[in-house]
PDB file of C-alpha atoms in Angstrom:
ATOM      1  CA  MET A   1     -17.395  -1.194  -4.700  1.00  0.00           C
ATOM      2  CA  ASN A   2     -16.212   0.519  -7.872  1.00  0.00           C
ATOM      3  CA  ILE A   3     -14.250   3.525  -6.649  1.00  0.00           C
ATOM      4  CA  ASN A   4     -11.716   4.003  -9.438  1.00  0.00           C
ATOM      5  CA  GLU A   5     -11.756   7.647 -10.434  1.00  0.00           C
ATOM      6  CA  ASN A   6      -9.549   6.981 -13.450  1.00  0.00           C
ATOM      7  CA  SER A   7      -9.380   3.871 -15.607  1.00  0.00           C
ATOM      8  CA  LEU A   8      -6.463   1.563 -14.842  1.00  0.00           C
ATOM      9  CA  PRO A   9      -3.851   0.821 -17.523  1.00  0.00           C
ATOM     10  CA  ASP A  10      -4.677  -2.194 -19.659  1.00  0.00           C
ATOM     11  CA  ASP A  11      -1.288  -3.151 -21.121  1.00  0.00           C
ATOM     12  CA  LYS A  12       0.097  -6.570 -20.278  1.00  0.00           C
ATOM     13  CA  SER A  13       3.428  -5.665 -18.664  1.00  0.00           C
ATOM     14  CA  PRO A  14       3.758  -6.325 -14.899  1.00  0.00           C
ATOM     15  CA  ILE A  15       2.895  -3.419 -12.657  1.00  0.00           C
ATOM     16  CA  VAL A  16       5.921  -4.209 -10.453  1.00  0.00           C
ATOM     17  CA  GLU A  17       9.064  -6.003 -11.528  1.00  0.00           C
ATOM     18  CA  VAL A  18      11.927  -6.670  -9.109  1.00  0.00           C
ATOM     19  CA  SER A  19      15.038  -8.177 -10.698  1.00  0.00           C
ATOM     20  CA  ASN A  20      18.088  -9.579  -8.876  1.00  0.00           C
ATOM     21  CA  VAL A  21      17.757  -7.124  -6.034  1.00  0.00           C
ATOM     22  CA  ARG A  22      20.111  -6.989  -3.098  1.00  0.00           C
ATOM     23  CA  LYS A  23      19.570  -4.639  -0.195  1.00  0.00           C
ATOM     24  CA  SER A  24      21.901  -3.954   2.698  1.00  0.00           C
ATOM     25  CA  TYR A  25      22.334  -1.240   5.305  1.00  0.00           C
ATOM     26  CA  MET A  26      25.447   0.178   6.892  1.00  0.00           C
ATOM     27  CA  LEU A  27      25.728  -0.207  10.662  1.00  0.00           C
ATOM     28  CA  GLY A  28      28.718   1.946  11.383  1.00  0.00           C
ATOM     29  CA  LYS A  29      31.402   0.457   9.138  1.00  0.00           C
ATOM     30  CA  MET A  30      29.643  -2.911   8.930  1.00  0.00           C
ATOM     31  CA  GLU A  31      27.396  -3.800   5.993  1.00  0.00           C
ATOM     32  CA  VAL A  32      24.282  -5.681   7.134  1.00  0.00           C
ATOM     33  CA  PRO A  33      22.582  -7.693   4.347  1.00  0.00           C
ATOM     34  CA  VAL A  34      18.771  -7.756   4.405  1.00  0.00           C
ATOM     35  CA  LEU A  35      17.671  -8.985   0.952  1.00  0.00           C
ATOM     36  CA  SER A  36      19.630 -11.224  -1.388  1.00  0.00           C
ATOM     37  CA  ASN A  37      18.949 -11.921  -5.077  1.00  0.00           C
ATOM     38  CA  ILE A  38      15.242 -11.080  -4.966  1.00  0.00           C
ATOM     39  CA  SER A  39      13.258 -11.342  -8.201  1.00  0.00           C
ATOM     40  CA  LEU A  40       9.491 -10.866  -8.329  1.00  0.00           C
ATOM     41  CA  ARG A  41       6.750  -9.892 -10.797  1.00  0.00           C
ATOM     42  CA  ILE A  42       3.420  -8.487  -9.678  1.00  0.00           C
ATOM     43  CA  GLU A  43       0.779  -8.394 -12.379  1.00  0.00           C
ATOM     44  CA  LYS A  44      -1.849  -5.689 -12.770  1.00  0.00           C
ATOM     45  CA  GLY A  45      -5.003  -6.597 -10.886  1.00  0.00           C
ATOM     46  CA  GLU A  46      -3.288  -9.224  -8.752  1.00  0.00           C
ATOM     47  CA  PHE A  47      -3.968  -9.776  -5.041  1.00  0.00           C
ATOM     48  CA  LEU A  48      -0.611 -10.767  -3.558  1.00  0.00           C
ATOM     49  CA  ALA A  49       0.341 -11.575   0.031  1.00  0.00           C
ATOM     50  CA  ILE A  50       3.954 -11.307   1.193  1.00  0.00           C
ATOM     51  CA  VAL A  51       4.424 -13.375   4.345  1.00  0.00           C
ATOM     52  CA  GLY A  52       7.344 -14.069   6.616  1.00  0.00           C
ATOM     53  CA  PRO A  53       8.488 -13.851  10.236  1.00  0.00           C
ATOM     54  CA  SER A  54       9.782 -10.673  11.843  1.00  0.00           C
ATOM     55  CA  GLY A  55      13.244  -9.837  10.539  1.00  0.00           C
ATOM     56  CA  SER A  56      12.772 -11.874   7.355  1.00  0.00           C
ATOM     57  CA  GLY A  57      13.130  -8.885   5.035  1.00  0.00           C
ATOM     58  CA  LYS A  58       9.467  -8.588   4.001  1.00  0.00           C
ATOM     59  CA  SER A  59       9.183  -5.015   5.282  1.00  0.00           C
ATOM     60  CA  THR A  60      12.308  -4.054   3.366  1.00  0.00           C
ATOM     61  CA  LEU A  61      10.819  -5.596   0.228  1.00  0.00           C
ATOM     62  CA  MET A  62       7.621  -3.637   0.879  1.00  0.00           C
ATOM     63  CA  ASN A  63       9.633  -0.417   1.144  1.00  0.00           C
ATOM     64  CA  LEU A  64      11.273  -1.122  -2.217  1.00  0.00           C
ATOM     65  CA  ILE A  65       7.942  -1.863  -3.916  1.00  0.00           C
ATOM     66  CA  GLY A  66       6.461   1.239  -2.289  1.00  0.00           C
ATOM     67  CA  CYS A  67       9.275   3.510  -3.545  1.00  0.00           C
ATOM     68  CA  LEU A  68      10.233   4.306   0.046  1.00  0.00           C
ATOM     69  CA  ASP A  69      13.736   2.935  -0.464  1.00  0.00           C
ATOM     70  CA  ARG A  70      16.145   2.033  -3.251  1.00  0.00           C
ATOM     71  CA  PRO A  71      17.971  -1.267  -3.814  1.00  0.00           C
ATOM     72  CA  THR A  72      21.684  -1.589  -3.143  1.00  0.00           C
ATOM     73  CA  GLU A  73      21.938  -3.633  -6.335  1.00  0.00           C
ATOM     74  CA  GLY A  74      19.458  -4.810  -8.952  1.00  0.00           C
ATOM     75  CA  GLN A  75      16.443  -3.207 -10.558  1.00  0.00           C
ATOM     76  CA  VAL A  76      12.953  -2.204  -9.421  1.00  0.00           C
ATOM     77  CA  LEU A  77      10.419  -1.164 -12.060  1.00  0.00           C
ATOM     78  CA  ILE A  78       7.057   0.401 -11.198  1.00  0.00           C
ATOM     79  CA  LYS A  79       4.757   0.491 -14.251  1.00  0.00           C
ATOM     80  CA  GLY A  80       7.855   0.118 -16.406  1.00  0.00           C
ATOM     81  CA  ARG A  81       9.715   2.997 -14.754  1.00  0.00           C
ATOM     82  CA  ASP A  82      13.133   2.190 -13.306  1.00  0.00           C
ATOM     83  CA  LEU A  83      13.619   3.651  -9.832  1.00  0.00           C
ATOM     84  CA  ASP A  84      17.362   3.816 -10.401  1.00  0.00           C
ATOM     85  CA  GLY A  85      18.312   7.212 -11.725  1.00  0.00           C
ATOM     86  CA  MET A  86      15.107   8.909 -10.579  1.00  0.00           C
ATOM     87  CA  SER A  87      15.565  12.008  -8.442  1.00  0.00           C
ATOM     88  CA  ASP A  88      14.062  12.113  -4.954  1.00  0.00           C
ATOM     89  CA  GLU A  89      11.384  14.473  -6.287  1.00  0.00           C
ATOM     90  CA  GLU A  90      10.499  12.130  -9.161  1.00  0.00           C
ATOM     91  CA  LEU A  91      10.386   9.192  -6.781  1.00  0.00           C
ATOM     92  CA  ALA A  92       8.122  11.081  -4.379  1.00  0.00           C
ATOM     93  CA  ARG A  93       5.723  11.988  -7.192  1.00  0.00           C
ATOM     94  CA  LEU A  94       5.635   8.393  -8.471  1.00  0.00           C
ATOM     95  CA  ARG A  95       4.950   7.167  -4.942  1.00  0.00           C
ATOM     96  CA  GLY A  96       2.285   9.812  -4.320  1.00  0.00           C
ATOM     97  CA  LEU A  97       0.316   9.050  -7.483  1.00  0.00           C
ATOM     98  CA  GLU A  98       0.814   5.320  -8.052  1.00  0.00           C
ATOM     99  CA  ILE A  99       0.928   3.780  -4.569  1.00  0.00           C
ATOM    100  CA  GLY A 100      -1.574   3.979  -1.729  1.00  0.00           C
ATOM    101  CA  PHE A 101      -0.371   2.926   1.720  1.00  0.00           C
ATOM    102  CA  VAL A 102      -2.385   1.350   4.536  1.00  0.00           C
ATOM    103  CA  PHE A 103      -0.589   0.709   7.829  1.00  0.00           C
ATOM    104  CA  GLN A 104      -1.211  -1.375  10.936  1.00  0.00           C
ATOM    105  CA  THR A 105      -1.163   1.712  13.162  1.00  0.00           C
ATOM    106  CA  PHE A 106      -3.342   3.755  10.746  1.00  0.00           C
ATOM    107  CA  ASN A 107      -0.877   6.712  10.760  1.00  0.00           C
ATOM    108  CA  LEU A 108      -3.641   9.297  10.995  1.00  0.00           C
ATOM    109  CA  VAL A 109      -2.839  12.834  12.153  1.00  0.00           C
ATOM    110  CA  PRO A 110      -4.562  13.141  15.571  1.00  0.00           C
ATOM    111  CA  ARG A 111      -5.479  16.839  15.321  1.00  0.00           C
ATOM    112  CA  LEU A 112      -7.079  16.508  11.880  1.00  0.00           C
ATOM    113  CA  THR A 113     -10.581  15.269  11.131  1.00  0.00           C
ATOM    114  CA  ALA A 114     -11.219  12.126   9.094  1.00  0.00           C
ATOM    115  CA  PHE A 115     -12.012  14.327   6.092  1.00  0.00           C
ATOM    116  CA  GLU A 116      -8.783  16.326   6.496  1.00  0.00           C
ATOM    117  CA  ASN A 117      -6.716  13.145   6.917  1.00  0.00           C
ATOM    118  CA  VAL A 118      -8.084  11.750   3.662  1.00  0.00           C
ATOM    119  CA  LEU A 119      -7.220  14.982   1.847  1.00  0.00           C
ATOM    120  CA  LEU A 120      -3.593  15.061   3.049  1.00  0.00           C
ATOM    121  CA  PRO A 121      -1.973  13.260   0.066  1.00  0.00           C
ATOM    122  CA  THR A 122      -3.581  15.686  -2.390  1.00  0.00           C
ATOM    123  CA  PHE A 123      -1.577  18.617  -1.044  1.00  0.00           C
ATOM    124  CA  ALA A 124       1.579  17.251  -2.697  1.00  0.00           C
ATOM    125  CA  ASN A 125       0.041  15.372  -5.652  1.00  0.00           C
ATOM    126  CA  SER A 126      -3.485  15.066  -6.973  1.00  0.00           C
ATOM    127  CA  ARG A 127      -5.205  13.504  -9.962  1.00  0.00           C
ATOM    128  CA  SER A 128      -8.633  14.773  -9.005  1.00  0.00           C
ATOM    129  CA  THR A 129     -10.056  18.057 -10.234  1.00  0.00           C
ATOM    130  CA  ASP A 130     -12.096  18.236  -7.004  1.00  0.00           C
ATOM    131  CA  PRO A 131     -10.199  16.482  -4.157  1.00  0.00           C
ATOM    132  CA  GLN A 132     -12.727  17.535  -1.519  1.00  0.00           C
ATOM    133  CA  LYS A 133     -15.601  15.948  -3.418  1.00  0.00           C
ATOM    134  CA  ARG A 134     -13.481  12.836  -3.936  1.00  0.00           C
ATOM    135  CA  ALA A 135     -12.674  12.626  -0.204  1.00  0.00           C
ATOM    136  CA  LYS A 136     -16.368  12.881   0.726  1.00  0.00           C
ATOM    137  CA  GLU A 137     -17.260  10.171  -1.797  1.00  0.00           C
ATOM    138  CA  LEU A 138     -14.604   7.796  -0.461  1.00  0.00           C
ATOM    139  CA  LEU A 139     -15.583   8.320   3.162  1.00  0.00           C
ATOM    140  CA  SER A 140     -19.231   7.713   2.265  1.00  0.00           C
ATOM    141  CA  ILE A 141     -18.326   4.488   0.459  1.00  0.00           C
ATOM    142  CA  MET A 142     -16.368   3.417   3.554  1.00  0.00           C
ATOM    143  CA  GLY A 143     -19.511   3.902   5.644  1.00  0.00           C
ATOM    144  CA  LEU A 144     -18.172   7.019   7.374  1.00  0.00           C
ATOM    145  CA  LYS A 145     -20.475   9.723   6.026  1.00  0.00           C
ATOM    146  CA  ASP A 146     -21.454  10.692   9.573  1.00  0.00           C
ATOM    147  CA  ARG A 147     -17.844  10.546  10.860  1.00  0.00           C
ATOM    148  CA  MET A 148     -16.148  12.951   8.446  1.00  0.00           C
ATOM    149  CA  ARG A 149     -15.680  15.672  11.070  1.00  0.00           C
ATOM    150  CA  HIS A 150     -14.527  13.299  13.796  1.00  0.00           C
ATOM    151  CA  ARG A 151     -10.878  13.160  14.814  1.00  0.00           C
ATOM    152  CA  PRO A 152      -9.001   9.838  15.128  1.00  0.00           C
ATOM    153  CA  GLY A 153      -9.429   9.812  18.912  1.00  0.00           C
ATOM    154  CA  GLU A 154     -13.195   9.766  18.374  1.00  0.00           C
ATOM    155  CA  LEU A 155     -13.109   6.785  16.000  1.00  0.00           C
ATOM    156  CA  SER A 156     -12.922   3.047  16.602  1.00  0.00           C
ATOM    157  CA  GLY A 157     -10.004   1.035  15.246  1.00  0.00           C
ATOM    158  CA  GLY A 158     -12.084  -0.224  12.332  1.00  0.00           C
ATOM    159  CA  GLN A 159     -13.277   3.275  11.497  1.00  0.00           C
ATOM    160  CA  SER A 160      -9.713   4.594  11.662  1.00  0.00           C
ATOM    161  CA  GLN A 161      -8.547   1.904   9.254  1.00  0.00           C
ATOM    162  CA  ARG A 162     -11.376   2.762   6.864  1.00  0.00           C
ATOM    163  CA  VAL A 163     -10.214   6.387   6.948  1.00  0.00           C
ATOM    164  CA  SER A 164      -6.674   5.253   6.140  1.00  0.00           C
ATOM    165  CA  ILE A 165      -7.976   3.170   3.211  1.00  0.00           C
ATOM    166  CA  ALA A 166      -9.898   6.193   1.905  1.00  0.00           C
ATOM    167  CA  ARG A 167      -6.731   8.267   2.246  1.00  0.00           C
ATOM    168  CA  ALA A 168      -4.763   5.606   0.363  1.00  0.00           C
ATOM    169  CA  LEU A 169      -7.298   5.766  -2.485  1.00  0.00           C
ATOM    170  CA  ILE A 170      -7.631   9.546  -2.780  1.00  0.00           C
ATOM    171  CA  ASN A 171      -5.172   9.783  -5.707  1.00  0.00           C
ATOM    172  CA  ASP A 172      -6.561   6.647  -7.394  1.00  0.00           C
ATOM    173  CA  PRO A 173      -3.267   4.719  -7.166  1.00  0.00           C
ATOM    174  CA  SER A 174      -2.448   1.713  -9.301  1.00  0.00           C
ATOM    175  CA  ILE A 175      -1.174  -0.260  -6.300  1.00  0.00           C
ATOM    176  CA  LEU A 176      -2.637  -0.549  -2.802  1.00  0.00           C
ATOM    177  CA  LEU A 177       0.092  -1.615  -0.386  1.00  0.00           C
ATOM    178  CA  ALA A 178      -1.080  -2.721   3.077  1.00  0.00           C
ATOM    179  CA  ASP A 179       1.335  -3.494   5.916  1.00  0.00           C
ATOM    180  CA  GLU A 180      -0.327  -5.712   8.554  1.00  0.00           C
ATOM    181  CA  PRO A 181      -3.646  -3.875   7.975  1.00  0.00           C
ATOM    182  CA  THR A 182      -5.605  -5.958  10.492  1.00  0.00           C
ATOM    183  CA  GLY A 183      -2.896  -6.186  13.151  1.00  0.00           C
ATOM    184  CA  ASN A 184      -4.577  -3.738  15.558  1.00  0.00           C
ATOM    185  CA  LEU A 185      -8.142  -4.954  14.972  1.00  0.00           C
ATOM    186  CA  ASP A 186     -10.337  -7.667  16.468  1.00  0.00           C
ATOM    187  CA  SER A 187     -11.050 -10.657  14.240  1.00  0.00           C
ATOM    188  CA  LYS A 188     -14.544  -9.510  13.173  1.00  0.00           C
ATOM    189  CA  THR A 189     -13.382  -6.011  12.227  1.00  0.00           C
ATOM    190  CA  GLY A 190     -10.278  -7.438  10.581  1.00  0.00           C
ATOM    191  CA  PHE A 191     -12.456  -9.632   8.375  1.00  0.00           C
ATOM    192  CA  GLU A 192     -14.517  -6.602   7.366  1.00  0.00           C
ATOM    193  CA  ILE A 193     -11.342  -4.727   6.387  1.00  0.00           C
ATOM    194  CA  LEU A 194     -10.085  -7.693   4.367  1.00  0.00           C
ATOM    195  CA  ASN A 195     -13.411  -7.773   2.530  1.00  0.00           C
ATOM    196  CA  ILE A 196     -12.817  -4.153   1.519  1.00  0.00           C
ATOM    197  CA  PHE A 197      -9.462  -5.141   0.028  1.00  0.00           C
ATOM    198  CA  MET A 198     -11.081  -8.045  -1.818  1.00  0.00           C
ATOM    199  CA  ASP A 199     -13.759  -5.742  -3.251  1.00  0.00           C
ATOM    200  CA  LEU A 200     -11.091  -3.265  -4.367  1.00  0.00           C
ATOM    201  CA  ASN A 201      -9.211  -6.072  -6.061  1.00  0.00           C
ATOM    202  CA  LYS A 202     -12.373  -7.240  -7.832  1.00  0.00           C
ATOM    203  CA  ASP A 203     -12.690  -3.704  -9.198  1.00  0.00           C
ATOM    204  CA  GLY A 204      -9.245  -4.087 -10.796  1.00  0.00           C
ATOM    205  CA  ARG A 205      -6.988  -2.639  -8.115  1.00  0.00           C
ATOM    206  CA  THR A 206      -3.627  -4.308  -7.550  1.00  0.00           C
ATOM    207  CA  VAL A 207      -3.438  -5.193  -3.845  1.00  0.00           C
ATOM    208  CA  VAL A 208      -0.304  -6.251  -1.962  1.00  0.00           C
ATOM    209  CA  ILE A 209      -0.658  -7.227   1.700  1.00  0.00           C
ATOM    210  CA  VAL A 210       2.390  -7.728   3.897  1.00  0.00           C
ATOM    211  CA  THR A 211       1.669  -9.968   6.876  1.00  0.00           C
ATOM    212  CA  HIS A 212       3.122 -12.535   9.253  1.00  0.00           C
ATOM    213  CA  ASP A 213      -0.293 -14.214   9.596  1.00  0.00           C
ATOM    214  CA  PRO A 214      -0.955 -17.134   7.223  1.00  0.00           C
ATOM    215  CA  GLU A 215      -4.713 -16.835   7.887  1.00  0.00           C
ATOM    216  CA  ILE A 216      -4.675 -13.318   6.424  1.00  0.00           C
ATOM    217  CA  ALA A 217      -2.628 -14.526   3.461  1.00  0.00           C
ATOM    218  CA  LYS A 218      -5.367 -17.021   2.536  1.00  0.00           C
ATOM    219  CA  PHE A 219      -7.430 -14.140   1.165  1.00  0.00           C
ATOM    220  CA  ALA A 220      -4.842 -13.470  -1.548  1.00  0.00           C
ATOM    221  CA  ASP A 221      -4.639 -15.029  -5.007  1.00  0.00           C
ATOM    222  CA  ARG A 222      -0.924 -15.693  -4.583  1.00  0.00           C
ATOM    223  CA  VAL A 223       1.384 -15.918  -1.585  1.00  0.00           C
ATOM    224  CA  ILE A 224       5.148 -15.536  -1.429  1.00  0.00           C
ATOM    225  CA  LEU A 225       7.270 -16.350   1.605  1.00  0.00           C
ATOM    226  CA  VAL A 226      10.246 -14.179   2.482  1.00  0.00           C
ATOM    227  CA  LYS A 227      12.717 -15.865   4.804  1.00  0.00           C
ATOM    228  CA  ASP A 228      16.298 -14.937   5.643  1.00  0.00           C
ATOM    229  CA  GLY A 229      16.256 -12.250   2.974  1.00  0.00           C
ATOM    230  CA  THR A 230      15.229 -14.498   0.089  1.00  0.00           C
ATOM    231  CA  ILE A 231      11.967 -15.527  -1.566  1.00  0.00           C
ATOM    232  CA  GLN A 232      11.290 -19.167  -0.750  1.00  0.00           C
ATOM    233  CA  TYR A 233       8.456 -19.608  -3.253  1.00  0.00           C
ATOM    234  CA  ASN A 234       6.173 -17.513  -5.451  1.00  0.00           C
TER     235      ASN A 234
END
């Protein structure tokens, strides 16, 4: 399943580097710590699983890696670029081009067709000279050639997740970040979705799956456990 539109970088630096990161949120006047002294390297082409119970901080770590949030202290580098000091616009562009998101609840727009949902990220940022052609190619590869004009309410859970994967890939991101991607699927369909991630990784894509399920984590090359806001092993 070779669906890279552009060649991936081939230098040897990590694609993600998190160094001595602390993250906390303000609850009124009270500071609530979530992550403490987190350091992590993710190499290009790696298949990594981040596991941990609810409330462990793994979703917060995912948000930092996905450029959805900034650390309170410490440094996060994405392809060598430090998030600190970047404007919101620069951060949004980096996120739009370098990171593809796949969510448990699919996050498809109900009134749009599968084809239109896949095209959505290209309205803000696009690497493709022909986004519509790219969207059709991705949906065909995902086995949805005859479902392009269907809306999410007309699709099964597995089909909806395939649409969300196609949408995540439309800008040919360096990193595919999946948050509980099989959580709303039956075991057979979930296995099929995980096979898609494995094929993408074999093609050179960096894949990071966030999950609470150790059975899902077994598909990854490396697993880290986040517990009580710290990394227990990596």
